[in-house]
């Protein structure tokens, strides 16, 4: 299934330095070089989940070490390691040393011989990639994942492996002597070939087809379908034969469930998603299973109201709990009853489901500053908690595998080990989860029905389900189209998560075991109460299905079977396409302009290849009412100039052959159709007459008439002429065909070809047809001769100009770049219009005097977005070059109206600069536009004209800030052309007076804000906020420096008293006392990487975070699930 969405490249996974097996490792991202796949598993389901269980031997594992010298001087966008072999397969590592369109090292594992492997290949591997820290091995950055490699996804890994700023920093230890060491641990499992697998035959069940990114929905639908009570209720929802599945959720769900019950092959879900009101784009957005479950059940509950199955959703899934607050010292208790359809259980910090329930009912003490206001009793110590009044027959447990990490301001997936039992006893420990009013006669013992699994990372992945439909010991895995039998170990233990250890199988090299985080783990559990088992796992048969539904679906099945049979017997038949004068009249000037007919729109006959041709003619006589003696068939031929014309009549000998033989004579291509032109002649009284005898000298010509005033081309008929004759001799006949006066002067043109360009030439009326090289099937276009002098203007005065126009015309939809979803206006242009023609037409439409102020941006047909780079001034020759995207032609362009002409703008460099005022908090964002040869000094002078300075003679400087550290002060002489403002922040600020007059022993130091977080028992420093410079004087104590910092930052005393101060070098804090002399900690001379020695201000980060609401479990930055109908 797949992720498609498209994940913008700037949405990096905010992964800081990770030690091996860190629980902060997030999901892998596909290599993005073309249209990015949407999920981490392709739609044909050759994914890790679908085959990992088919391992038929222990995995083979090995480590490959790649040493890359002169790393910082590499000038290639990407590079591959040497090929290495694991498990009999060839692999290599692929890296992007400067990032794959991100500010991170990008690294992937690649199938080295993918280009030469046979169709349908796939292989599964667990692997880790690492950049070795050559100073401290504990700081090695290592990430692991798993993937099913196939033709569509032959490489897999991490687009945002580690920040380039860390990799290229010589003090960090990843580059030593400009050498980088990369390690790849790869473990391969052999897998069973699934191409011939038959789910129904092997398991008795069928799967659901994936529409692109709908495996999350498929796993939920299978789970719901296998709750027979729920399925029966869906069948009993009232629908009628007049309903359309795509417009009725109940009917679409009934249809889907019926097919799952009775089909022999996997079932499509398009009808259902259309009934949700989803378009294709929604089907390519990966959503949250839990959210879809809730929305779908709410929608069904609403649709069931007022029907015989009203209340089914509540009966199955609804439970109740009681929220209470109870005072400790006075007799006061507040309670509130609430219902739930599913329970969200914590995974982090809980070893199993019972631990999560313990946490759910944990009592919170309200005391101290947090006392409870108990009405007339005032503030009181109290205890607060939740207890359950009743549990539902079907208990849905949503495991909180995805959490929002406030420290890192991003979503993370919790891959910790988390156990769940086959039997769940919620009456344990004397009913500690139950409220006092709970009915203790109900036995809350549950048995596991299904396990929904998520495999992958935070920004996408694959879903599948383990289900035991009848609660026996036999489990089944439902993975989109495929259903396989599984054992209880695979359904339970292997979905607990945590780590898996694989033995090293390359003795003598490195015998440390491989540990892989298991990215496949349970995400939702469905339990059924044992006492309700017989009621819920009930029989559902045809009598539960409405008759109109049975009839409709059986008819669908028969039609499908007919199609299948049709395909199976196709090799016994030939399709004969018969074009007639009527088709030419109908199509020319409407559907087509060149050649004679679109063969896909003519009458076709499916005829057994063994039928003699004369019997086929009898079929035609019956179907078209044209007796056999009046039929003459011509065979079509493709000419060298790519036109397609009737070439010659069939001979009597050919007509005696079978249809199959004739087809092979006419077209050598396998399974090709037989295309014929049926010539039918009519006498003066329009009665059918036999075709005239054709001798060698006779030529069959076709005629089109052009009207320049109406800009209209139409077919008017065909004639036989003698090759020795001249066009002059047929002018009267042509006037008759056109309805003109007999003596009307007309001009004749031969339509010769139209690919790659139009060729239509004037025909000499006095030259013989043979001299003009006219032959059977040729097309003559004619029109009235225009009067010699006329004021009347027509756009296309003759046939060649009109055909040229038709060939090149192109409707283009223009959209304003800032509103890329809305068409603003359409223009009819020509594909061969020049760049200037196009911008002139746009400017004219916008009433703009200067077309050079128009800037156009092309359209990406895959992402349906503007391409990242606009079209440079006159950089393309023609409109068609603007519209082509790979092998597609778009009809969309985006426009901007610039304030200066585009040629001028292209000579300028635009920099986005944040100006920090000496006394104001808010930064001002400026767009500075200067000629490319300008310097930083010119930028600073320009800024002075745009901002308010603290005093007129203030001096400015320009800094490069990245991840809350100052990396560079730009020299005023530096050219701006190569300054990158896309990834780093450019900050301009006034230089404080104290920095201008530094004493001999004064120091200018970096001061950064930081917090600490612990991961894998290792403390990591996280910088935040605005970094700044500070002058420290010789002998100055921390207490004195603190006073100046507090004044500079204007922090209140109460807040400032909580701050800690530390000297940091290479990320390690050394805390300072008030009496410490600060200057002794800082080296006198400037060193490369000065930003890594700084005075750190440790305090909590109070800067506003990205707003985060909706389900706390939503794990992608996505639209919410909506069902519209």
PDB file of N, CA and C in Angstrom, residues 194 197-200 202-208 222 226 476-486:
ATOM      1  N   UNK A 194       4.602 -15.709  -4.421  1.00  0.00           N
ATOM      2  CA  UNK A 194       3.179 -15.579  -4.167  1.00  0.00           C
ATOM      3  C   UNK A 194       2.350 -15.427  -5.432  1.00  0.00           C
ATOM      4  N   UNK A 197      -0.493 -17.732  -5.792  1.00  0.00           N
ATOM      5  CA  UNK A 197      -1.188 -18.054  -4.552  1.00  0.00           C
ATOM      6  C   UNK A 197      -2.691 -17.783  -4.675  1.00  0.00           C
ATOM      7  N   UNK A 198      -3.513 -18.711  -4.189  1.00  0.00           N
ATOM      8  CA  UNK A 198      -4.976 -18.587  -4.248  1.00  0.00           C
ATOM      9  C   UNK A 198      -5.503 -18.557  -2.815  1.00  0.00           C
ATOM     10  N   UNK A 199      -5.865 -17.355  -2.343  1.00  0.00           N
ATOM     11  CA  UNK A 199      -6.298 -17.199  -0.946  1.00  0.00           C
ATOM     12  C   UNK A 199      -7.522 -18.043  -0.633  1.00  0.00           C
ATOM     13  N   UNK A 200      -8.507 -18.017  -1.529  1.00  0.00           N
ATOM     14  CA  UNK A 200      -9.763 -18.732  -1.267  1.00  0.00           C
ATOM     15  C   UNK A 200      -9.495 -20.234  -1.135  1.00  0.00           C
ATOM     16  N   UNK A 202      -6.659 -21.722  -0.394  1.00  0.00           N
ATOM     17  CA  UNK A 202      -5.782 -22.083   0.723  1.00  0.00           C
ATOM     18  C   UNK A 202      -6.443 -21.841   2.080  1.00  0.00           C
ATOM     19  N   UNK A 203      -7.330 -20.831   2.167  1.00  0.00           N
ATOM     20  CA  UNK A 203      -7.848 -20.440   3.492  1.00  0.00           C
ATOM     21  C   UNK A 203      -9.366 -20.421   3.579  1.00  0.00           C
ATOM     22  N   UNK A 204     -10.048 -20.349   2.430  1.00  0.00           N
ATOM     23  CA  UNK A 204     -11.507 -20.204   2.452  1.00  0.00           C
ATOM     24  C   UNK A 204     -11.947 -18.749   2.521  1.00  0.00           C
ATOM     25  N   UNK A 205     -10.987 -17.817   2.588  1.00  0.00           N
ATOM     26  CA  UNK A 205     -11.315 -16.382   2.669  1.00  0.00           C
ATOM     27  C   UNK A 205     -10.651 -15.643   1.519  1.00  0.00           C
ATOM     28  N   UNK A 206     -11.186 -14.455   1.203  1.00  0.00           N
ATOM     29  CA  UNK A 206     -10.570 -13.627   0.159  1.00  0.00           C
ATOM     30  C   UNK A 206     -10.170 -12.275   0.753  1.00  0.00           C
ATOM     31  N   UNK A 207      -9.253 -11.598   0.059  1.00  0.00           N
ATOM     32  CA  UNK A 207      -8.758 -10.315   0.532  1.00  0.00           C
ATOM     33  C   UNK A 207      -9.456  -9.141  -0.132  1.00  0.00           C
ATOM     34  N   UNK A 208      -8.950  -7.949   0.175  1.00  0.00           N
ATOM     35  CA  UNK A 208      -9.481  -6.707  -0.398  1.00  0.00           C
ATOM     36  C   UNK A 208      -8.378  -6.039  -1.202  1.00  0.00           C
ATOM     37  N   UNK A 222     -11.971  -5.859   7.154  1.00  0.00           N
ATOM     38  CA  UNK A 222     -11.905  -7.314   7.382  1.00  0.00           C
ATOM     39  C   UNK A 222     -12.265  -7.639   8.829  1.00  0.00           C
ATOM     40  N   UNK A 226     -15.638  -9.816   9.891  1.00  0.00           N
ATOM     41  CA  UNK A 226     -15.510 -11.086  10.620  1.00  0.00           C
ATOM     42  C   UNK A 226     -16.133 -11.028  12.020  1.00  0.00           C
ATOM     43  N   UNK A 476      -5.651 -16.232  10.865  1.00  0.00           N
ATOM     44  CA  UNK A 476      -5.441 -15.895   9.455  1.00  0.00           C
ATOM     45  C   UNK A 476      -4.880 -14.476   9.389  1.00  0.00           C
ATOM     46  N   UNK A 477      -4.017 -14.276   8.430  1.00  0.00           N
ATOM     47  CA  UNK A 477      -3.484 -12.928   8.214  1.00  0.00           C
ATOM     48  C   UNK A 477      -4.146 -12.339   6.964  1.00  0.00           C
ATOM     49  N   UNK A 478      -4.790 -11.194   7.113  1.00  0.00           N
ATOM     50  CA  UNK A 478      -5.467 -10.505   6.011  1.00  0.00           C
ATOM     51  C   UNK A 478      -4.597  -9.311   5.619  1.00  0.00           C
ATOM     52  N   UNK A 479      -3.896  -9.457   4.510  1.00  0.00           N
ATOM     53  CA  UNK A 479      -2.950  -8.433   4.069  1.00  0.00           C
ATOM     54  C   UNK A 479      -3.351  -7.996   2.662  1.00  0.00           C
ATOM     55  N   UNK A 480      -4.291  -7.027   2.603  1.00  0.00           N
ATOM     56  CA  UNK A 480      -4.861  -6.604   1.321  1.00  0.00           C
ATOM     57  C   UNK A 480      -5.374  -7.820   0.550  1.00  0.00           C
ATOM     58  N   UNK A 481      -4.844  -8.089  -0.667  1.00  0.00           N
ATOM     59  CA  UNK A 481      -5.393  -9.176  -1.484  1.00  0.00           C
ATOM     60  C   UNK A 481      -5.135 -10.571  -0.915  1.00  0.00           C
ATOM     61  N   UNK A 482      -4.122 -10.693  -0.070  1.00  0.00           N
ATOM     62  CA  UNK A 482      -3.682 -12.027   0.335  1.00  0.00           C
ATOM     63  C   UNK A 482      -4.154 -12.407   1.720  1.00  0.00           C
ATOM     64  N   UNK A 483      -4.614 -13.648   1.826  1.00  0.00           N
ATOM     65  CA  UNK A 483      -5.008 -14.207   3.119  1.00  0.00           C
ATOM     66  C   UNK A 483      -4.179 -15.473   3.316  1.00  0.00           C
ATOM     67  N   UNK A 484      -3.527 -15.579   4.476  1.00  0.00           N
ATOM     68  CA  UNK A 484      -2.701 -16.760   4.747  1.00  0.00           C
ATOM     69  C   UNK A 484      -3.036 -17.315   6.123  1.00  0.00           C
ATOM     70  N   UNK A 485      -2.820 -18.620   6.293  1.00  0.00           N
ATOM     71  CA  UNK A 485      -3.000 -19.246   7.601  1.00  0.00           C
ATOM     72  C   UNK A 485      -1.778 -18.930   8.464  1.00  0.00           C
ATOM     73  N   UNK A 486      -2.040 -18.635   9.754  1.00  0.00           N
ATOM     74  CA  UNK A 486      -0.941 -18.304  10.664  1.00  0.00           C
ATOM     75  C   UNK A 486      -1.141 -19.029  11.989  1.00  0.00           C
TER      76      UNK A 486
END
